[in-house]
Short mmCIF file of N, CA and C in Angstrom, two decimals:
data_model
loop_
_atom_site.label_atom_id
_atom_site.label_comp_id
_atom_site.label_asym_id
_atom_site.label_seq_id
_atom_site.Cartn_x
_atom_site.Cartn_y
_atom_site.Cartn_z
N UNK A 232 175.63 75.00 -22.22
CA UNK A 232 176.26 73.87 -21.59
C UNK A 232 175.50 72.60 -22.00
N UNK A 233 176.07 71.64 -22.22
CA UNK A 233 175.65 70.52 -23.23
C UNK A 233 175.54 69.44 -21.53
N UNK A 234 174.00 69.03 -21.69
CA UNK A 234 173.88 68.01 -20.36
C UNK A 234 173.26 66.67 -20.51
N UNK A 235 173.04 65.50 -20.00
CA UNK A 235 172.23 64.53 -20.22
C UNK A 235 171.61 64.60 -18.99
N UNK A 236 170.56 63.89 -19.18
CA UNK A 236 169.70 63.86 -18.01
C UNK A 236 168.85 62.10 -17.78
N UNK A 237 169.12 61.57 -16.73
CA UNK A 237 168.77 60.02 -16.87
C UNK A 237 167.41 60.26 -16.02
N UNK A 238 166.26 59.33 -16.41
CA UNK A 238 164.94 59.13 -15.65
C UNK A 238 165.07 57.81 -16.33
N UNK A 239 164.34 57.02 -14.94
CA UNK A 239 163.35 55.80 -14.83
C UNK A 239 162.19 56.40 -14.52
N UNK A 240 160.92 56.13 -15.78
CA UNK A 240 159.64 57.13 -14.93
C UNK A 240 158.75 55.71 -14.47
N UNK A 241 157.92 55.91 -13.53
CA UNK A 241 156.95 54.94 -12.77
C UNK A 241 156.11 54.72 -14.06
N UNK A 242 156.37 53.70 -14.58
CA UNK A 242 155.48 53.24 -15.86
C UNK A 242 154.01 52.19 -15.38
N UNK A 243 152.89 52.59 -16.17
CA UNK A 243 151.76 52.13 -16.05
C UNK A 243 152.27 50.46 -15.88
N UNK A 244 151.57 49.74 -15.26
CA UNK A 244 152.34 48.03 -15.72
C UNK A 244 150.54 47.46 -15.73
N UNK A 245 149.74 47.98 -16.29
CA UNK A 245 148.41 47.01 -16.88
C UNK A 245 148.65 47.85 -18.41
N UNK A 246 147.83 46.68 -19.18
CA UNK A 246 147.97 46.80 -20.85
C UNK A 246 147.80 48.23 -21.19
N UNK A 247 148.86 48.63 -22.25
CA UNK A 247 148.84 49.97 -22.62
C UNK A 247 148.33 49.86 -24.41
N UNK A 248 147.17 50.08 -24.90
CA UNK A 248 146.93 50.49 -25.98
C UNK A 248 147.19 51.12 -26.62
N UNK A 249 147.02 50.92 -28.02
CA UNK A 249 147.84 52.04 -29.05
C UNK A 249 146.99 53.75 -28.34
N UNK A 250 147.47 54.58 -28.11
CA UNK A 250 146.65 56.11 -27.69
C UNK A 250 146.84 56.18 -25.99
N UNK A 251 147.89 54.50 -25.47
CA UNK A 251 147.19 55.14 -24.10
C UNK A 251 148.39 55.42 -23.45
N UNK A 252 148.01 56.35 -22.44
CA UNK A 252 149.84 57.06 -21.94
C UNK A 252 150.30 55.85 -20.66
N UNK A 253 151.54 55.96 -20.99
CA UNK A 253 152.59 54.84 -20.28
C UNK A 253 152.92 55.63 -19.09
N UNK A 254 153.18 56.67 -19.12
CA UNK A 254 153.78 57.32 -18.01
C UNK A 254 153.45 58.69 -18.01
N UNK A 255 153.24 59.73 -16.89
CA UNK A 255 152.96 60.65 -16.89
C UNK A 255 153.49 61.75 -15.67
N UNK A 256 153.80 62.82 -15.89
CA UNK A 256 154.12 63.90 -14.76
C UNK A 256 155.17 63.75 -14.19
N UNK A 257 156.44 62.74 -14.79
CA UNK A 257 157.37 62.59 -14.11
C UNK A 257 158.08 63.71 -14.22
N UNK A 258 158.65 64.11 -12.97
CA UNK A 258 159.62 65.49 -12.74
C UNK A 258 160.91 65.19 -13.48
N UNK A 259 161.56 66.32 -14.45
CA UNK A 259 162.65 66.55 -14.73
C UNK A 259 163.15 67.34 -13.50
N UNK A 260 163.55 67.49 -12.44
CA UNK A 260 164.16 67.99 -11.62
C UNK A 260 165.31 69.02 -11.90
N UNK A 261 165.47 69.99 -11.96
CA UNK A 261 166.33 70.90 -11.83
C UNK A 261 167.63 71.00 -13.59
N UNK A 262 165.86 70.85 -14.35
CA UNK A 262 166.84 70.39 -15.70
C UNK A 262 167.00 71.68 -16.30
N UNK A 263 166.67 73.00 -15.69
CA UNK A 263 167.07 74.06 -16.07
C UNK A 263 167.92 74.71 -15.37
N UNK A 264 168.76 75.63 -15.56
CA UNK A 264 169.89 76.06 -14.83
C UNK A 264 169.26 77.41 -13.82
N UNK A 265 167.98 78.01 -14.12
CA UNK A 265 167.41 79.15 -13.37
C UNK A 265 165.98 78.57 -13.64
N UNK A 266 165.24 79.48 -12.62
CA UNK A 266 163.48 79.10 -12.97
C UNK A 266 163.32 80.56 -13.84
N UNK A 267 162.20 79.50 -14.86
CA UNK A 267 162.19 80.46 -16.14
C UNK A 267 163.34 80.03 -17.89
N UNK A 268 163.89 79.39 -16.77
CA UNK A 268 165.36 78.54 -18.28
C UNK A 268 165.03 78.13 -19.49
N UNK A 269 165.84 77.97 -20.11
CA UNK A 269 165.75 77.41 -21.84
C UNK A 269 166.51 76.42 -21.68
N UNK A 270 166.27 75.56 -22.49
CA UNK A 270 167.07 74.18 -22.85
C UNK A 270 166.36 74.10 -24.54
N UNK A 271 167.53 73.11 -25.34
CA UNK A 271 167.26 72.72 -26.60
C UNK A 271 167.40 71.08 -26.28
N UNK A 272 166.42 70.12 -26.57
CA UNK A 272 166.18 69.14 -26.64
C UNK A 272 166.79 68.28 -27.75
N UNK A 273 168.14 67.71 -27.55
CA UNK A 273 169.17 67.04 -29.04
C UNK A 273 169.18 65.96 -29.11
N UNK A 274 168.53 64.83 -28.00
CA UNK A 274 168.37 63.70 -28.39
C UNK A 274 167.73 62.74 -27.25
N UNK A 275 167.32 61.48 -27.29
CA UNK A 275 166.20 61.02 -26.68
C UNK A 275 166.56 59.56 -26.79
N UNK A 276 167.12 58.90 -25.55
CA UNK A 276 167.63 57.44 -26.02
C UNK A 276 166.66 56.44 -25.30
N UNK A 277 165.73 55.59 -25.54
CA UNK A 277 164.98 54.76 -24.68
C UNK A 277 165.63 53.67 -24.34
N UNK A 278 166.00 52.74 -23.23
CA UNK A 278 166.50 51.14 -22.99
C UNK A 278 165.16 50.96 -22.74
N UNK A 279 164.65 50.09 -23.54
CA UNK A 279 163.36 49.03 -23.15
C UNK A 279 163.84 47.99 -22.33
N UNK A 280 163.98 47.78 -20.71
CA UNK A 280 164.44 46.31 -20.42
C UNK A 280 163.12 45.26 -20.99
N UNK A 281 161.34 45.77 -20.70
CA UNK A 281 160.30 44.75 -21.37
C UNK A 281 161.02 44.48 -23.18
N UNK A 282 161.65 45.08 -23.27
CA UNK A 282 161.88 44.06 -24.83
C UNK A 282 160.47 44.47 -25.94
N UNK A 283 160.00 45.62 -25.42
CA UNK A 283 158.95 45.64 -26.38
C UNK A 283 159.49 45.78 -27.89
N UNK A 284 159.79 47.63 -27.33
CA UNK A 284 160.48 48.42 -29.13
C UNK A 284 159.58 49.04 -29.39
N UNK A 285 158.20 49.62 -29.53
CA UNK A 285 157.07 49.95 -29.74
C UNK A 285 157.27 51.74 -29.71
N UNK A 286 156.51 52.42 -30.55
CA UNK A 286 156.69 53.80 -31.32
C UNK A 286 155.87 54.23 -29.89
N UNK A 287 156.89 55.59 -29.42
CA UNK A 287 156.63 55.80 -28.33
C UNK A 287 156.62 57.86 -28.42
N UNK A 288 155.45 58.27 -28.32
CA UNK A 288 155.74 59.81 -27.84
C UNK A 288 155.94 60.11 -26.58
N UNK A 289 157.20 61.12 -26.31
CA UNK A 289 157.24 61.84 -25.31
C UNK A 289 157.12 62.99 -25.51
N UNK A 290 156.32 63.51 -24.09
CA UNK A 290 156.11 64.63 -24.38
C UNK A 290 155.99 65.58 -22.98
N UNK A 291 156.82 66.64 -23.53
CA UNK A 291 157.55 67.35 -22.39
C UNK A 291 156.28 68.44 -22.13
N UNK A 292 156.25 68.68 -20.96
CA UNK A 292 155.37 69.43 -20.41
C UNK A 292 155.82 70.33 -19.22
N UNK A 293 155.56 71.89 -19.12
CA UNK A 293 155.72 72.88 -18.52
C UNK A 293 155.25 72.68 -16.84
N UNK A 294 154.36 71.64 -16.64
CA UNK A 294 153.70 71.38 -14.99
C UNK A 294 153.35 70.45 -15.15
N UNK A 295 152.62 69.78 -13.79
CA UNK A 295 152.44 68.28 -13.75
C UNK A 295 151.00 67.77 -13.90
N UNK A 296 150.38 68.94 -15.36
CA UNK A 296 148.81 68.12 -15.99
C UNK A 296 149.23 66.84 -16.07
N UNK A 297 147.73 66.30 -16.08
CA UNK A 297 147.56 64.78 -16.51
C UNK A 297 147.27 64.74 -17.65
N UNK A 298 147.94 63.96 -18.80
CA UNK A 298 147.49 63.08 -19.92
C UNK A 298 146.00 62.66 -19.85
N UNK A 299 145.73 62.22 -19.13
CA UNK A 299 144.50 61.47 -18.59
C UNK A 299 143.55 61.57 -17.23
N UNK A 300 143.24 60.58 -16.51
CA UNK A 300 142.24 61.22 -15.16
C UNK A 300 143.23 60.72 -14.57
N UNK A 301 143.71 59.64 -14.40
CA UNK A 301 144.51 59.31 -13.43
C UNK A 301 146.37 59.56 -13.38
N UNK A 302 146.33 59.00 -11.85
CA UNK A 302 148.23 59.27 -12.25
C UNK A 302 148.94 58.39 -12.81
N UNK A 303 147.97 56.68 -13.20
CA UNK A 303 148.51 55.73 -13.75
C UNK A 303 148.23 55.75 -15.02
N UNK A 304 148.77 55.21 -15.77
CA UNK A 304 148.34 54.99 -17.57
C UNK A 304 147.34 54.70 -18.01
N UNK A 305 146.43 55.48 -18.93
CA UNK A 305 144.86 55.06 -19.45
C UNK A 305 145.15 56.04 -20.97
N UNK A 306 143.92 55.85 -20.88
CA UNK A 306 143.55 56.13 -21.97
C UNK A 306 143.47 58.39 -21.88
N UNK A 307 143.98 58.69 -23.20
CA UNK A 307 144.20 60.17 -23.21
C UNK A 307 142.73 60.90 -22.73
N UNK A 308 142.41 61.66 -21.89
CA UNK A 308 141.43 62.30 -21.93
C UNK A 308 141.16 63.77 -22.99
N UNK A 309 139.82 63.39 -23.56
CA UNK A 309 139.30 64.25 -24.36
C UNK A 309 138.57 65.75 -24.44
N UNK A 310 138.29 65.35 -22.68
CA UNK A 310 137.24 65.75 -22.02
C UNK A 310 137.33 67.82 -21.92
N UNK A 311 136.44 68.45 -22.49
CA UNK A 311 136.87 69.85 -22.31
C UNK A 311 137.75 70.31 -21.34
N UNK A 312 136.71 69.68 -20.26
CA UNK A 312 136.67 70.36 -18.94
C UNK A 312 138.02 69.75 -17.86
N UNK A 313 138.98 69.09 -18.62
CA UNK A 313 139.89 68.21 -17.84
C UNK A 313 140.74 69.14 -17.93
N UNK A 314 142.03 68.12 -17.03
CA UNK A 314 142.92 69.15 -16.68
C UNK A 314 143.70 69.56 -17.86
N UNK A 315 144.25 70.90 -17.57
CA UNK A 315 144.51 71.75 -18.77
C UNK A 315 145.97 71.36 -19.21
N UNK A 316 146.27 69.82 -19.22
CA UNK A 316 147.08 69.29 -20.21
C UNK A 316 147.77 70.32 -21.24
N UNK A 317 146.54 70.20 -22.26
CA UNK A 317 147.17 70.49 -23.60
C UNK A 317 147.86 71.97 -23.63
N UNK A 318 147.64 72.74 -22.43
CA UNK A 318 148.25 74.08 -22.85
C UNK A 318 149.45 74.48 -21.69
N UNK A 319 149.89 73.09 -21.71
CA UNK A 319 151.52 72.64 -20.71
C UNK A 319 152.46 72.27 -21.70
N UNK A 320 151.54 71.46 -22.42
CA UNK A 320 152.84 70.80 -23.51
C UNK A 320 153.69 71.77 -24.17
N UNK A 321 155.09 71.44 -24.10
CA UNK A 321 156.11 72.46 -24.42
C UNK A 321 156.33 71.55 -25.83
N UNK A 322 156.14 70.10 -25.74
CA UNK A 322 156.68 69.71 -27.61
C UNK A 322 156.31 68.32 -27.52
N UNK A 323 156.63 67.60 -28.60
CA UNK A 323 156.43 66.23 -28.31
C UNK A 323 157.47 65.72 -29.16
N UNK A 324 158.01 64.57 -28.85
CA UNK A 324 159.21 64.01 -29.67
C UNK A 324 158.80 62.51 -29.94
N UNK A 325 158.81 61.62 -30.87
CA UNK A 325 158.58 60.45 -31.56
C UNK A 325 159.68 59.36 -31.48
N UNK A 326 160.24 58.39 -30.42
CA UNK A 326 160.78 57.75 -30.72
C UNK A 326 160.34 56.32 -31.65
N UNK A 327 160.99 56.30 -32.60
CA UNK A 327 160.04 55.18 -34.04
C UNK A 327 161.37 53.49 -33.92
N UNK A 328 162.76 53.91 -33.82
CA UNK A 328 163.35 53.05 -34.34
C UNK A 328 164.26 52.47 -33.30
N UNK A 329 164.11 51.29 -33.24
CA UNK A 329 164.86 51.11 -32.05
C UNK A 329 166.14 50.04 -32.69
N UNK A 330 167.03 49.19 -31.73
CA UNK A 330 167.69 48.29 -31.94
C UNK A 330 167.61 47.20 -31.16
N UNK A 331 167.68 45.99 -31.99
CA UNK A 331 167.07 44.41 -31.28
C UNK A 331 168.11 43.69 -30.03
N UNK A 332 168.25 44.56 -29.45
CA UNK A 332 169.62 43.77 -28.27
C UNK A 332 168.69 42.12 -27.43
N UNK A 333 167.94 41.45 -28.21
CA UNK A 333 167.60 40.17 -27.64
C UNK A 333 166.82 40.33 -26.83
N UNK A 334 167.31 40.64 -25.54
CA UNK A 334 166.55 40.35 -24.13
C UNK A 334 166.07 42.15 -23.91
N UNK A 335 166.28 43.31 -24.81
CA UNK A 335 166.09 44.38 -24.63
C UNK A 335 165.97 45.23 -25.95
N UNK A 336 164.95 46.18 -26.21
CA UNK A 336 165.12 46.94 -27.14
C UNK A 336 166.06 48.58 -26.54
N UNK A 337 166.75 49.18 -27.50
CA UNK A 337 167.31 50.54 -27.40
C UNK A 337 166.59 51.51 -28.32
N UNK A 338 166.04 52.10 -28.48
CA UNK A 338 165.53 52.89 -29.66
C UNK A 338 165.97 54.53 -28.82
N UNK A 339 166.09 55.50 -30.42
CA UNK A 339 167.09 56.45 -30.11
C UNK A 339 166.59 57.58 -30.96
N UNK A 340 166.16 58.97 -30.66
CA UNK A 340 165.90 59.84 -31.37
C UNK A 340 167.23 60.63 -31.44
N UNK A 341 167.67 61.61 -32.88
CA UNK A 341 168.75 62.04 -32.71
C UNK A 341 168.60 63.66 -33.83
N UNK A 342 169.08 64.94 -33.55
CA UNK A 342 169.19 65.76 -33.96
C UNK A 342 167.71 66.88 -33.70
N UNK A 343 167.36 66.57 -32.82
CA UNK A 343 165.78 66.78 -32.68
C UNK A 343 165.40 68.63 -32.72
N UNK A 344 166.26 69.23 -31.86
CA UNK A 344 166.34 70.88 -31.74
C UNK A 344 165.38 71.30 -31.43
N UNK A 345 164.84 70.57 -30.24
CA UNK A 345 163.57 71.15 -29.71
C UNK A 345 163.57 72.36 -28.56
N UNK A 346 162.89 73.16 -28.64
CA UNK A 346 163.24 74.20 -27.68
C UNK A 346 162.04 74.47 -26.65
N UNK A 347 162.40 74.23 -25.04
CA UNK A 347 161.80 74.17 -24.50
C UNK A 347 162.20 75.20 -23.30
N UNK A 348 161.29 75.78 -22.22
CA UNK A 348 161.37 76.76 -21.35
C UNK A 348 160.51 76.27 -20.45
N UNK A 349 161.16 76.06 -18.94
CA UNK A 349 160.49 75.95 -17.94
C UNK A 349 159.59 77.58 -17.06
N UNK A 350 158.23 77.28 -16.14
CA UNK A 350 157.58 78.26 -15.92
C UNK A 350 158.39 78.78 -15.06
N UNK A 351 158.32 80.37 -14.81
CA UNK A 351 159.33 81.27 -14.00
C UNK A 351 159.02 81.14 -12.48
N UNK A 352 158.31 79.75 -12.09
CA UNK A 352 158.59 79.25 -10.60
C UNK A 352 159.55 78.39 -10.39
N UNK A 353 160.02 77.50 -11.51
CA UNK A 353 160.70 76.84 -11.20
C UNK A 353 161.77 75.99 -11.83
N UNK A 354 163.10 75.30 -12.26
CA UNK A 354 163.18 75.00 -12.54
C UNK A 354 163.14 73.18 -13.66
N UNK A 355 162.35 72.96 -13.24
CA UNK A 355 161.59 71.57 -13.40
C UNK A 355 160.90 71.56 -14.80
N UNK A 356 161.18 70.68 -15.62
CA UNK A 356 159.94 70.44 -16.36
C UNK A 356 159.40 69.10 -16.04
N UNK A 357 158.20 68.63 -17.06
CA UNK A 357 157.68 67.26 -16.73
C UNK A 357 157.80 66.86 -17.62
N UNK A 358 157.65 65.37 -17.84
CA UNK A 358 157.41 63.94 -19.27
C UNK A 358 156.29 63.46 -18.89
N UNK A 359 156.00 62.31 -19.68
CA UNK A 359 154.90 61.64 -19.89
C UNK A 359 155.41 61.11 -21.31
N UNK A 360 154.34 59.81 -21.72
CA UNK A 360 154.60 58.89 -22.95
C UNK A 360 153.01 58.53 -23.15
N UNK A 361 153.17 58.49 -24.44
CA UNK A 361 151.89 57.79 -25.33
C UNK A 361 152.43 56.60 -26.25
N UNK A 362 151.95 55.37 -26.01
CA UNK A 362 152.32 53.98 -27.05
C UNK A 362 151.76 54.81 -28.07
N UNK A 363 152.31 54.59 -29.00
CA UNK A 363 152.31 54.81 -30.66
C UNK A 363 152.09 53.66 -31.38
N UNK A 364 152.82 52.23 -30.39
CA UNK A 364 152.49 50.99 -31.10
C UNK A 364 151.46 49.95 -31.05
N UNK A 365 151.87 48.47 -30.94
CA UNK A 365 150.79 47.34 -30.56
C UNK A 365 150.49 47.83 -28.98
N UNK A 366 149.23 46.90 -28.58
CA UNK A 366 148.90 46.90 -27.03
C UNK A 366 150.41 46.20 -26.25
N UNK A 367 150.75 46.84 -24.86
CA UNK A 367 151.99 46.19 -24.37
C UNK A 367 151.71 46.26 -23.11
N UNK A 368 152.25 45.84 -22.41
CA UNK A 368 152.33 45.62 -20.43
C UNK A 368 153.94 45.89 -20.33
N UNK A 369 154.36 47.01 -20.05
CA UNK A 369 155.69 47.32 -19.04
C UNK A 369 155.35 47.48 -17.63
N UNK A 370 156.90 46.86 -16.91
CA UNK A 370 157.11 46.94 -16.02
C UNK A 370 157.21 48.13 -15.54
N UNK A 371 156.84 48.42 -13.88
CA UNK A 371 157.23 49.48 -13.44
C UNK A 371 158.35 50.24 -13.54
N UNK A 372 159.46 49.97 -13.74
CA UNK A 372 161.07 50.31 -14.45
C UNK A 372 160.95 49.77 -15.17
N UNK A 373 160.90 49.64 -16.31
CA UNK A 373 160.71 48.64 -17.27
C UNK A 373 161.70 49.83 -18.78
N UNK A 374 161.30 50.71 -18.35
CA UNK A 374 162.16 52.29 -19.01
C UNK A 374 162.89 53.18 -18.77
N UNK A 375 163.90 53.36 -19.30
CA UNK A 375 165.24 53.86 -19.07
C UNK A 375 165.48 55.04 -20.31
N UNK A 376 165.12 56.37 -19.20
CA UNK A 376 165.39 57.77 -20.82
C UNK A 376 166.56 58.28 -20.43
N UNK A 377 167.26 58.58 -21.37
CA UNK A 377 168.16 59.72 -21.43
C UNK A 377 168.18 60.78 -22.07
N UNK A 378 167.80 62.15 -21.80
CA UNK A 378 167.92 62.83 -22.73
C UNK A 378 168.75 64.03 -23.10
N UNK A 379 169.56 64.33 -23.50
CA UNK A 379 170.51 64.97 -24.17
C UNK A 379 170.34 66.47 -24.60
N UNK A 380 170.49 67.60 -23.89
CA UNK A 380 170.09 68.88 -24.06
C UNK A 380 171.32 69.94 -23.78
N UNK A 381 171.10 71.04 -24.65
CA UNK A 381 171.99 72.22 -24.02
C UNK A 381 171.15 73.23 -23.11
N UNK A 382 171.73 73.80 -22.59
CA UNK A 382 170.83 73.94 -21.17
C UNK A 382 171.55 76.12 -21.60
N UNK A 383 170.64 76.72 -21.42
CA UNK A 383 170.95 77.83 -21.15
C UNK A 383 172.04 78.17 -20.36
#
């Protein structure tokens, strides 16, 4: 079954550096059809209302690790002993190209075929974002995802 799924995630709003995550642990809510589900990941549309445009990873994650120490946007933690992030991440997707709507950028990933599976508690996965680009300040809504999946 072919679904979209809309999030505004609570975006960091102090300066985000190239490496530092914008947003983190936001719940996909019930984006699998059973706990334990598959979904294929087909496309990834950003509305920038800040007007940035800036190369942005998302990256989907199995539970709600932190990117970092906190629940607001910093800098990626490196740290061994932190939370066990890296072995949540289900994929990461690259939005690079956007379009200049003036007062807003749109940038749009498309054909992606990413395959992702939520843990057999629940149906939920999580997001999070890493700037890829210049240093920027978004607003708390300041981002608008849609993302585009077939759902088991």
């Amino acid at each position: 079954k072919t679904k979209v799924f809309s999030i505004t995630p609570d975006t960091a709003t102090e300066a985000c550096a190239t490496g530092d995550v914008i947003f983190q642990a936001d719940e996909l809510s019930n984006f699998m059809s059973e706990k334990g589900g598959t979904a294929i990941i087909q496309s990834i549309c950003i509305l920038d209302d800040d007007d940035h445009g800036q190369a942005i990873d998302i990256v989907f994650m199995d539970s709600t690790g932190l990117l970092d120490e906190g629940d607001d946007g910093g800098t990626i933690d490196t740290d061994d002993d932190s939370d066990a992030a890296p072995g949540q991440i289900l994929g990461v997707v690259s939005v690079t190209n956007y379009f200049d709507g003036l007062q807003f950028k749109y940038g749009q990933k498309d054909n992606i075929g990413l395959a992702i599976k939520s843990t057999s508690t629940t149906r939920s996965v999580y997001l999070a974002a890493v700037n890829r680009g210049s240093s920027s300040t978004w607003t708390a809504a300041g981002l608008h995802l849609k993302i585009g999946y077939i759902q088991d």
